[in-house]
Amino acid sequence: MTSLLDIQDLTITYRGARGHVPAVRGVSFSLQAGETIGIAGESGSGKSTLGMSLLRLLPKETKVEGELLFNGEDILTMKFGRLRAVRWSGASMIFQGAMHALNPVHRIGQQIAEPIEVHNPSMGAKAVSSRVTELLDQVGLPAWRAENYPHELSGGQRQRVMIAMALACDPELIIADEATTALDVMVQAQVLQLLRDLVAERQMGLIMISHDLSVLADMCDRVAVMYAGQIVEVGQGHAMFTAPRHPYGAALGSAFPVIGDPEARRNPRGLAGDPPVPTDLPSGCPFHPRCPVARDDCSTTVPELLPVKAPDEDLRRSACLVAQDGQSIRPSSPVPPTSTQEPVT
Ligand SMILES: Nc1ncnc2c1ncn2[C@@H]1O[C@H](COP(=O)(O)OP(=O)(O)O)[C@@H](O)[C@H]1O
Ligand code: SF4
Ligand SMILES: [Mg+2]
């Protein structure tokens, strides 16, 4: 069966005045219709570059290598006319910061109608208008909101409008890049629930990009953790959070304070140091300068993404030498366990 999306060895290099920036390095995964995958990682790990490449939205001088198939069609060599059709009716993207993405001088309804009109030129004004009402309803907004300008809506409502626009042409795949990051937690939960319901109802594929592993673990069938442009761990969403098999995934999962735990709130178990600069990557495992369990060979051997023992056995892959040897990826004297994560073994 043809996958909705099939990515093989995707490598993306920005080429600019300040040299070549290898932002994504050898990423491979596939996605079926109705499936959700989360992409987690710190800022700069290559998540947005990966997301934008799927719709060929990167600057034209960017070098993209590897294979990118959408329903079996090659995105990288697709003619522009076909790509335009795929951009709305095949796959669409929800960006962070709806206020900046929406046009402040056009009414909401007009903005949702635009892609419908472009992709269905024979559709009459009445049919377009009722489709806009239907979309507003799907994202939990009353029809009269179509008359509003963006500044008349709250942040959460604007993000709902962005989702309505992304759904306008009934896409098979949605790419949501930090779509709820700017929202407060209550609104974030509502918008996430909305996305979850829509994906289930319409059997869409969803790629959800976030720096927050806990959100992804909750939302997604599968989660891939990126570091320095590579996928360093992938597995089933919840198991990735509760039983990580890469020290970076473990640190990312512990980086958020635990509700009801004052110590965790005062002293969140973040990760020391900064991610590497893509133009100056460390030798061996790119995580070794920050890794709490690094050993001698970590600075000389580049770990491949290989199957490791975990509760989600058939799905889990980790690019960590220690995990591949079946050893614990947690330091022997950790901060006292305060979260739902597995105790140190
Ligand atoms: N247009 C660009 N030109 C050169 N480098 C870029 C450009 N956009 C992003 N980068 C670099 O590529 C890397 C990955 O960035 P990005 O994909 O935005 O990461 P993330 O979304 O995970 O924060 C970063 O080092 C970033 O500085
Ligand atoms: S390979 Fe070594 S440095 Fe890299 S994550 Fe595993 S233990 Fe840490
Ligand atoms: Mg980003």
Short mmCIF file of N, CA and C in Angstrom, two decimals, residues 46-206:
data_model
loop_
_atom_site.label_atom_id
_atom_site.label_comp_id
_atom_site.label_asym_id
_atom_site.label_seq_id
_atom_site.Cartn_x
_atom_site.Cartn_y
_atom_site.Cartn_z
N GLY A 46 15.98 21.61 13.65
CA GLY A 46 15.66 21.32 12.24
C GLY A 46 14.19 20.97 12.00
N LYS A 47 13.34 21.15 13.01
CA LYS A 47 11.93 20.73 12.90
C LYS A 47 11.18 21.53 11.83
N SER A 48 11.30 22.86 11.88
CA SER A 48 10.56 23.68 10.92
C SER A 48 11.10 23.48 9.50
N THR A 49 12.41 23.33 9.40
CA THR A 49 13.01 23.09 8.08
C THR A 49 12.42 21.81 7.48
N LEU A 50 12.33 20.77 8.30
CA LEU A 50 11.75 19.51 7.84
C LEU A 50 10.29 19.73 7.42
N GLY A 51 9.52 20.42 8.29
CA GLY A 51 8.09 20.65 7.99
C GLY A 51 7.90 21.42 6.70
N MET A 52 8.68 22.48 6.53
CA MET A 52 8.50 23.33 5.34
C MET A 52 8.94 22.61 4.06
N SER A 53 9.92 21.72 4.20
CA SER A 53 10.39 21.01 3.00
C SER A 53 9.29 20.14 2.40
N LEU A 54 8.35 19.69 3.25
CA LEU A 54 7.32 18.77 2.77
C LEU A 54 6.40 19.46 1.76
N LEU A 55 6.31 20.79 1.84
CA LEU A 55 5.51 21.53 0.85
C LEU A 55 6.41 22.41 -0.03
N ARG A 56 7.67 22.14 -0.01
CA ARG A 56 8.67 22.90 -0.80
C ARG A 56 8.55 24.40 -0.53
N LEU A 57 8.53 24.75 0.76
CA LEU A 57 8.38 26.16 1.13
C LEU A 57 9.72 26.80 1.53
N LEU A 58 10.82 26.10 1.29
CA LEU A 58 12.13 26.63 1.70
C LEU A 58 12.67 27.60 0.65
N PRO A 59 13.59 28.49 1.05
CA PRO A 59 14.19 29.40 0.07
C PRO A 59 14.77 28.61 -1.11
N LYS A 60 14.73 29.19 -2.31
CA LYS A 60 15.03 28.39 -3.51
C LYS A 60 16.50 27.95 -3.60
N GLU A 61 17.39 28.67 -2.91
CA GLU A 61 18.79 28.25 -2.97
C GLU A 61 19.09 27.08 -2.00
N THR A 62 18.09 26.66 -1.24
CA THR A 62 18.31 25.56 -0.30
C THR A 62 18.48 24.24 -1.05
N LYS A 63 19.46 23.45 -0.63
CA LYS A 63 19.70 22.16 -1.29
C LYS A 63 18.93 21.06 -0.54
N VAL A 64 18.05 20.38 -1.25
CA VAL A 64 17.26 19.31 -0.63
C VAL A 64 17.59 18.01 -1.34
N GLU A 65 18.10 17.04 -0.58
CA GLU A 65 18.48 15.74 -1.15
C GLU A 65 17.68 14.63 -0.48
N GLY A 66 17.58 13.50 -1.16
CA GLY A 66 16.83 12.38 -0.61
C GLY A 66 15.52 12.22 -1.35
N GLU A 67 14.57 11.50 -0.72
CA GLU A 67 13.31 11.22 -1.40
C GLU A 67 12.14 11.68 -0.54
N LEU A 68 11.17 12.33 -1.20
CA LEU A 68 10.02 12.90 -0.50
C LEU A 68 8.80 12.56 -1.33
N LEU A 69 8.09 11.50 -0.95
CA LEU A 69 6.94 11.07 -1.75
C LEU A 69 5.64 11.36 -1.00
N PHE A 70 4.69 12.01 -1.68
CA PHE A 70 3.37 12.24 -1.11
C PHE A 70 2.39 11.45 -1.96
N ASN A 71 1.72 10.47 -1.37
CA ASN A 71 0.87 9.54 -2.12
C ASN A 71 1.61 8.97 -3.34
N GLY A 72 2.89 8.72 -3.16
CA GLY A 72 3.70 8.12 -4.22
C GLY A 72 4.25 9.13 -5.22
N GLU A 73 3.82 10.39 -5.13
CA GLU A 73 4.32 11.42 -6.07
C GLU A 73 5.54 12.12 -5.48
N ASP A 74 6.51 12.38 -6.34
CA ASP A 74 7.76 12.97 -5.88
C ASP A 74 7.61 14.49 -5.72
N ILE A 75 7.58 14.95 -4.47
CA ILE A 75 7.40 16.38 -4.18
C ILE A 75 8.57 17.21 -4.74
N LEU A 76 9.78 16.63 -4.65
CA LEU A 76 10.97 17.41 -4.99
C LEU A 76 11.07 17.75 -6.47
N THR A 77 10.49 16.89 -7.32
CA THR A 77 10.59 17.16 -8.76
C THR A 77 9.25 17.56 -9.38
N MET A 78 8.23 17.68 -8.55
CA MET A 78 6.88 17.99 -9.04
C MET A 78 6.83 19.35 -9.73
N LYS A 79 6.06 19.45 -10.84
CA LYS A 79 5.91 20.75 -11.53
C LYS A 79 5.14 21.71 -10.63
N PHE A 80 5.38 23.02 -10.80
CA PHE A 80 4.81 23.99 -9.87
C PHE A 80 3.27 23.97 -9.83
N GLY A 81 2.64 23.78 -11.00
CA GLY A 81 1.17 23.74 -11.06
C GLY A 81 0.60 22.64 -10.18
N ARG A 82 1.22 21.47 -10.25
CA ARG A 82 0.79 20.33 -9.44
C ARG A 82 1.07 20.61 -7.96
N LEU A 83 2.23 21.21 -7.69
CA LEU A 83 2.61 21.51 -6.31
C LEU A 83 1.60 22.46 -5.66
N ARG A 84 1.13 23.43 -6.40
CA ARG A 84 0.15 24.39 -5.91
C ARG A 84 -1.13 23.67 -5.47
N ALA A 85 -1.54 22.70 -6.26
CA ALA A 85 -2.74 21.92 -5.92
C ALA A 85 -2.48 21.11 -4.66
N VAL A 86 -1.30 20.49 -4.59
CA VAL A 86 -0.97 19.66 -3.42
C VAL A 86 -0.91 20.53 -2.16
N ARG A 87 -0.44 21.78 -2.30
CA ARG A 87 -0.26 22.64 -1.12
C ARG A 87 -1.55 22.90 -0.35
N TRP A 88 -2.68 22.89 -1.02
CA TRP A 88 -3.92 23.10 -0.26
C TRP A 88 -4.74 21.83 -0.14
N SER A 89 -4.96 21.17 -1.29
CA SER A 89 -5.90 20.06 -1.21
C SER A 89 -5.22 18.75 -0.82
N GLY A 90 -3.88 18.69 -0.95
CA GLY A 90 -3.18 17.49 -0.53
C GLY A 90 -2.73 17.63 0.92
N ALA A 91 -1.94 18.66 1.16
CA ALA A 91 -1.38 18.86 2.49
C ALA A 91 -1.37 20.35 2.79
N SER A 92 -1.63 20.70 4.04
CA SER A 92 -1.55 22.13 4.37
C SER A 92 -0.89 22.32 5.72
N MET A 93 -0.48 23.54 5.96
CA MET A 93 0.38 23.79 7.12
C MET A 93 -0.26 24.83 8.04
N ILE A 94 -0.16 24.60 9.35
CA ILE A 94 -0.59 25.60 10.33
C ILE A 94 0.67 26.09 11.03
N PHE A 95 0.89 27.39 10.95
CA PHE A 95 2.10 27.96 11.55
C PHE A 95 1.81 28.51 12.94
N GLN A 96 2.88 28.79 13.64
CA GLN A 96 2.78 29.46 14.94
C GLN A 96 2.41 30.93 14.70
N GLY A 97 1.74 31.56 15.65
CA GLY A 97 1.54 33.01 15.58
C GLY A 97 0.52 33.42 14.55
N ALA A 98 -0.77 33.10 14.81
CA ALA A 98 -1.83 33.36 13.84
C ALA A 98 -2.00 34.84 13.53
N MET A 99 -1.65 35.70 14.51
CA MET A 99 -1.87 37.13 14.29
C MET A 99 -1.05 37.63 13.10
N HIS A 100 0.16 37.06 12.97
CA HIS A 100 1.04 37.51 11.90
C HIS A 100 0.67 36.86 10.57
N ALA A 101 0.10 35.67 10.64
CA ALA A 101 -0.21 34.96 9.40
C ALA A 101 -1.51 35.46 8.78
N LEU A 102 -2.42 36.02 9.60
CA LEU A 102 -3.69 36.50 9.06
C LEU A 102 -3.53 37.94 8.58
N ASN A 103 -4.28 38.30 7.54
CA ASN A 103 -4.21 39.67 7.02
C ASN A 103 -5.09 40.58 7.89
N PRO A 104 -4.50 41.60 8.52
CA PRO A 104 -5.27 42.41 9.49
C PRO A 104 -6.40 43.23 8.87
N VAL A 105 -6.33 43.48 7.55
CA VAL A 105 -7.35 44.35 6.95
C VAL A 105 -8.45 43.57 6.21
N HIS A 106 -8.38 42.25 6.26
CA HIS A 106 -9.44 41.45 5.63
C HIS A 106 -10.23 40.69 6.69
N ARG A 107 -11.55 40.59 6.42
CA ARG A 107 -12.40 39.85 7.36
C ARG A 107 -12.02 38.37 7.35
N ILE A 108 -12.29 37.72 8.49
CA ILE A 108 -11.97 36.30 8.67
C ILE A 108 -12.59 35.44 7.56
N GLY A 109 -13.88 35.68 7.30
CA GLY A 109 -14.60 34.86 6.31
C GLY A 109 -13.96 34.96 4.93
N GLN A 110 -13.55 36.19 4.60
CA GLN A 110 -12.92 36.44 3.30
C GLN A 110 -11.61 35.62 3.19
N GLN A 111 -10.87 35.58 4.31
CA GLN A 111 -9.57 34.89 4.28
C GLN A 111 -9.74 33.37 4.20
N ILE A 112 -10.80 32.87 4.84
CA ILE A 112 -11.03 31.42 4.75
C ILE A 112 -11.54 31.08 3.34
N ALA A 113 -12.30 32.01 2.76
CA ALA A 113 -12.89 31.76 1.43
C ALA A 113 -11.84 31.72 0.32
N GLU A 114 -10.76 32.47 0.52
CA GLU A 114 -9.78 32.64 -0.57
C GLU A 114 -9.24 31.32 -1.14
N PRO A 115 -8.70 30.43 -0.29
CA PRO A 115 -8.20 29.17 -0.88
C PRO A 115 -9.31 28.33 -1.52
N ILE A 116 -10.53 28.44 -0.97
CA ILE A 116 -11.64 27.66 -1.55
C ILE A 116 -11.91 28.17 -2.97
N GLU A 117 -11.92 29.49 -3.13
CA GLU A 117 -12.19 30.07 -4.45
C GLU A 117 -11.08 29.73 -5.45
N VAL A 118 -9.83 29.83 -4.97
CA VAL A 118 -8.70 29.58 -5.87
C VAL A 118 -8.72 28.14 -6.38
N HIS A 119 -9.04 27.21 -5.48
CA HIS A 119 -8.97 25.80 -5.88
C HIS A 119 -10.27 25.24 -6.44
N ASN A 120 -11.36 26.01 -6.33
CA ASN A 120 -12.64 25.58 -6.90
C ASN A 120 -13.24 26.75 -7.67
N PRO A 121 -12.61 27.15 -8.81
CA PRO A 121 -13.04 28.36 -9.50
C PRO A 121 -14.51 28.32 -9.95
N SER A 122 -15.08 27.13 -10.11
CA SER A 122 -16.47 27.07 -10.60
C SER A 122 -17.48 27.15 -9.45
N MET A 123 -17.02 27.21 -8.22
CA MET A 123 -17.93 27.21 -7.06
C MET A 123 -18.58 28.59 -6.93
N GLY A 124 -19.89 28.64 -6.80
CA GLY A 124 -20.61 29.92 -6.68
C GLY A 124 -20.41 30.56 -5.31
N ALA A 125 -20.70 31.88 -5.22
CA ALA A 125 -20.48 32.63 -3.98
C ALA A 125 -21.26 32.04 -2.80
N LYS A 126 -22.47 31.56 -3.07
CA LYS A 126 -23.31 31.02 -2.00
C LYS A 126 -22.70 29.73 -1.41
N ALA A 127 -22.22 28.89 -2.34
CA ALA A 127 -21.62 27.62 -1.90
C ALA A 127 -20.33 27.88 -1.12
N VAL A 128 -19.56 28.88 -1.56
CA VAL A 128 -18.32 29.22 -0.84
C VAL A 128 -18.67 29.70 0.56
N SER A 129 -19.70 30.56 0.64
CA SER A 129 -20.09 31.11 1.93
C SER A 129 -20.58 30.01 2.87
N SER A 130 -21.32 29.04 2.35
CA SER A 130 -21.79 28.00 3.26
C SER A 130 -20.64 27.07 3.67
N ARG A 131 -19.65 26.92 2.79
CA ARG A 131 -18.45 26.14 3.15
C ARG A 131 -17.67 26.86 4.27
N VAL A 132 -17.60 28.19 4.20
CA VAL A 132 -16.91 28.97 5.25
C VAL A 132 -17.65 28.77 6.58
N THR A 133 -18.97 28.82 6.54
CA THR A 133 -19.76 28.62 7.77
C THR A 133 -19.51 27.22 8.34
N GLU A 134 -19.46 26.24 7.44
CA GLU A 134 -19.23 24.85 7.87
C GLU A 134 -17.85 24.72 8.54
N LEU A 135 -16.85 25.37 7.93
CA LEU A 135 -15.49 25.30 8.49
C LEU A 135 -15.41 25.99 9.85
N LEU A 136 -16.07 27.16 9.96
CA LEU A 136 -16.07 27.86 11.25
C LEU A 136 -16.72 26.98 12.31
N ASP A 137 -17.80 26.31 11.92
CA ASP A 137 -18.49 25.43 12.85
C ASP A 137 -17.57 24.28 13.29
N GLN A 138 -16.82 23.74 12.32
CA GLN A 138 -15.92 22.62 12.65
C GLN A 138 -14.86 23.02 13.66
N VAL A 139 -14.46 24.28 13.64
CA VAL A 139 -13.43 24.70 14.60
C VAL A 139 -14.07 25.42 15.80
N GLY A 140 -15.37 25.27 15.95
CA GLY A 140 -16.06 25.77 17.15
C GLY A 140 -16.28 27.27 17.18
N LEU A 141 -16.40 27.90 16.01
CA LEU A 141 -16.68 29.34 15.97
C LEU A 141 -18.04 29.57 15.30
N PRO A 142 -18.85 30.51 15.85
CA PRO A 142 -20.16 30.78 15.23
C PRO A 142 -20.01 31.47 13.88
N ALA A 143 -21.03 31.32 13.02
CA ALA A 143 -20.97 31.84 11.65
C ALA A 143 -20.72 33.35 11.60
N TRP A 144 -21.26 34.09 12.59
CA TRP A 144 -21.12 35.55 12.53
C TRP A 144 -19.66 36.01 12.68
N ARG A 145 -18.81 35.13 13.14
CA ARG A 145 -17.39 35.50 13.26
C ARG A 145 -16.76 35.76 11.90
N ALA A 146 -17.38 35.27 10.85
CA ALA A 146 -16.85 35.50 9.49
C ALA A 146 -16.72 36.98 9.18
N GLU A 147 -17.55 37.80 9.85
CA GLU A 147 -17.54 39.25 9.61
C GLU A 147 -16.43 39.96 10.39
N ASN A 148 -15.82 39.25 11.33
CA ASN A 148 -14.80 39.89 12.19
C ASN A 148 -13.46 40.07 11.47
N TYR A 149 -12.71 41.06 11.96
CA TYR A 149 -11.32 41.22 11.55
C TYR A 149 -10.45 40.47 12.58
N PRO A 150 -9.22 40.06 12.21
CA PRO A 150 -8.39 39.29 13.15
C PRO A 150 -8.25 39.93 14.54
N HIS A 151 -8.15 41.28 14.61
CA HIS A 151 -7.92 41.89 15.93
C HIS A 151 -9.15 41.78 16.83
N GLU A 152 -10.29 41.39 16.27
CA GLU A 152 -11.49 41.24 17.09
C GLU A 152 -11.59 39.85 17.73
N LEU A 153 -10.62 39.01 17.45
CA LEU A 153 -10.62 37.65 18.01
C LEU A 153 -9.50 37.47 19.02
N SER A 154 -9.69 36.51 19.94
CA SER A 154 -8.62 36.19 20.90
C SER A 154 -7.57 35.32 20.20
N GLY A 155 -6.44 35.11 20.87
CA GLY A 155 -5.36 34.30 20.29
C GLY A 155 -5.85 32.89 19.93
N GLY A 156 -6.62 32.28 20.82
CA GLY A 156 -7.13 30.93 20.58
C GLY A 156 -8.08 30.90 19.40
N GLN A 157 -8.93 31.95 19.31
CA GLN A 157 -9.88 32.00 18.20
C GLN A 157 -9.15 32.18 16.86
N ARG A 158 -8.11 33.00 16.88
CA ARG A 158 -7.34 33.21 15.64
C ARG A 158 -6.67 31.90 15.21
N GLN A 159 -6.17 31.14 16.21
CA GLN A 159 -5.53 29.87 15.87
C GLN A 159 -6.58 28.91 15.28
N ARG A 160 -7.82 28.99 15.78
CA ARG A 160 -8.89 28.18 15.21
C ARG A 160 -9.16 28.58 13.76
N VAL A 161 -9.08 29.89 13.48
CA VAL A 161 -9.27 30.36 12.10
C VAL A 161 -8.17 29.77 11.21
N MET A 162 -6.94 29.74 11.73
CA MET A 162 -5.83 29.16 10.96
C MET A 162 -6.11 27.68 10.65
N ILE A 163 -6.68 26.98 11.63
CA ILE A 163 -6.99 25.57 11.41
C ILE A 163 -8.10 25.46 10.35
N ALA A 164 -9.10 26.35 10.45
CA ALA A 164 -10.19 26.34 9.44
C ALA A 164 -9.61 26.56 8.05
N MET A 165 -8.66 27.49 7.93
CA MET A 165 -8.04 27.75 6.63
C MET A 165 -7.28 26.52 6.13
N ALA A 166 -6.59 25.87 7.05
CA ALA A 166 -5.82 24.68 6.67
C ALA A 166 -6.76 23.55 6.21
N LEU A 167 -7.98 23.53 6.76
CA LEU A 167 -8.94 22.47 6.41
C LEU A 167 -9.74 22.80 5.16
N ALA A 168 -9.64 24.07 4.70
CA ALA A 168 -10.56 24.59 3.68
C ALA A 168 -10.67 23.68 2.46
N CYS A 169 -9.57 23.11 2.00
CA CYS A 169 -9.62 22.30 0.78
C CYS A 169 -9.55 20.81 1.08
N ASP A 170 -9.96 20.46 2.32
CA ASP A 170 -10.03 19.05 2.70
C ASP A 170 -8.72 18.28 2.50
N PRO A 171 -7.65 18.72 3.13
CA PRO A 171 -6.35 18.08 2.88
C PRO A 171 -6.28 16.68 3.48
N GLU A 172 -5.36 15.89 2.94
CA GLU A 172 -5.14 14.55 3.50
C GLU A 172 -4.09 14.58 4.61
N LEU A 173 -3.31 15.68 4.63
CA LEU A 173 -2.23 15.78 5.61
C LEU A 173 -2.18 17.21 6.15
N ILE A 174 -2.05 17.34 7.47
CA ILE A 174 -1.84 18.66 8.08
C ILE A 174 -0.49 18.66 8.79
N ILE A 175 0.27 19.73 8.57
CA ILE A 175 1.54 19.90 9.27
C ILE A 175 1.34 21.08 10.21
N ALA A 176 1.39 20.84 11.50
CA ALA A 176 1.15 21.89 12.49
C ALA A 176 2.48 22.21 13.18
N ASP A 177 3.04 23.39 12.88
CA ASP A 177 4.35 23.75 13.42
C ASP A 177 4.19 24.68 14.63
N GLU A 178 4.40 24.14 15.82
CA GLU A 178 4.24 24.90 17.07
C GLU A 178 2.89 25.64 17.06
N ALA A 179 1.86 24.94 16.60
CA ALA A 179 0.56 25.59 16.36
C ALA A 179 -0.10 26.06 17.65
N THR A 180 0.28 25.51 18.78
CA THR A 180 -0.39 25.92 20.03
C THR A 180 0.59 26.52 21.03
N THR A 181 1.83 26.70 20.62
CA THR A 181 2.87 27.13 21.57
C THR A 181 2.58 28.50 22.19
N ALA A 182 2.00 29.42 21.39
CA ALA A 182 1.80 30.78 21.90
C ALA A 182 0.52 30.90 22.72
N LEU A 183 -0.23 29.82 22.87
CA LEU A 183 -1.52 29.92 23.56
C LEU A 183 -1.37 29.56 25.03
N ASP A 184 -2.28 30.10 25.87
CA ASP A 184 -2.20 29.70 27.28
C ASP A 184 -2.69 28.25 27.40
N VAL A 185 -2.37 27.61 28.52
CA VAL A 185 -2.56 26.16 28.60
C VAL A 185 -4.00 25.70 28.39
N MET A 186 -4.97 26.48 28.88
CA MET A 186 -6.37 26.08 28.72
C MET A 186 -6.76 26.09 27.24
N VAL A 187 -6.40 27.19 26.56
CA VAL A 187 -6.75 27.31 25.14
C VAL A 187 -5.96 26.27 24.34
N GLN A 188 -4.71 26.07 24.75
CA GLN A 188 -3.89 25.07 24.06
C GLN A 188 -4.58 23.70 24.12
N ALA A 189 -5.09 23.34 25.29
CA ALA A 189 -5.75 22.05 25.44
C ALA A 189 -6.97 21.97 24.52
N GLN A 190 -7.73 23.05 24.40
CA GLN A 190 -8.92 23.05 23.53
C GLN A 190 -8.53 22.88 22.07
N VAL A 191 -7.50 23.63 21.65
CA VAL A 191 -7.10 23.57 20.24
C VAL A 191 -6.53 22.18 19.92
N LEU A 192 -5.77 21.62 20.86
CA LEU A 192 -5.23 20.27 20.64
C LEU A 192 -6.35 19.24 20.52
N GLN A 193 -7.35 19.38 21.38
CA GLN A 193 -8.49 18.46 21.34
C GLN A 193 -9.20 18.56 19.99
N LEU A 194 -9.34 19.80 19.52
CA LEU A 194 -9.98 20.05 18.23
C LEU A 194 -9.21 19.33 17.11
N LEU A 195 -7.89 19.50 17.10
CA LEU A 195 -7.07 18.86 16.07
C LEU A 195 -7.21 17.34 16.14
N ARG A 196 -7.17 16.83 17.37
CA ARG A 196 -7.29 15.39 17.59
C ARG A 196 -8.61 14.86 17.02
N ASP A 197 -9.71 15.58 17.31
CA ASP A 197 -11.04 15.16 16.83
C ASP A 197 -11.09 15.19 15.30
N LEU A 198 -10.54 16.26 14.72
CA LEU A 198 -10.59 16.40 13.26
C LEU A 198 -9.82 15.28 12.56
N VAL A 199 -8.66 14.97 13.13
CA VAL A 199 -7.83 13.91 12.54
C VAL A 199 -8.59 12.57 12.60
N ALA A 200 -9.23 12.31 13.75
CA ALA A 200 -9.96 11.05 13.90
C ALA A 200 -11.17 11.00 12.97
N GLU A 201 -11.91 12.11 12.88
CA GLU A 201 -13.12 12.15 12.04
C GLU A 201 -12.80 11.99 10.57
N ARG A 202 -11.74 12.66 10.12
CA ARG A 202 -11.47 12.73 8.68
C ARG A 202 -10.38 11.79 8.21
N GLN A 203 -9.82 11.01 9.14
CA GLN A 203 -8.73 10.10 8.75
C GLN A 203 -7.60 10.83 8.03
N MET A 204 -7.29 12.03 8.54
CA MET A 204 -6.17 12.80 7.97
C MET A 204 -4.87 12.31 8.60
N GLY A 205 -3.76 12.60 7.93
CA GLY A 205 -2.46 12.42 8.56
C GLY A 205 -2.12 13.73 9.26
N LEU A 206 -1.40 13.64 10.37
CA LEU A 206 -1.00 14.86 11.09
C LEU A 206 0.47 14.77 11.48
#
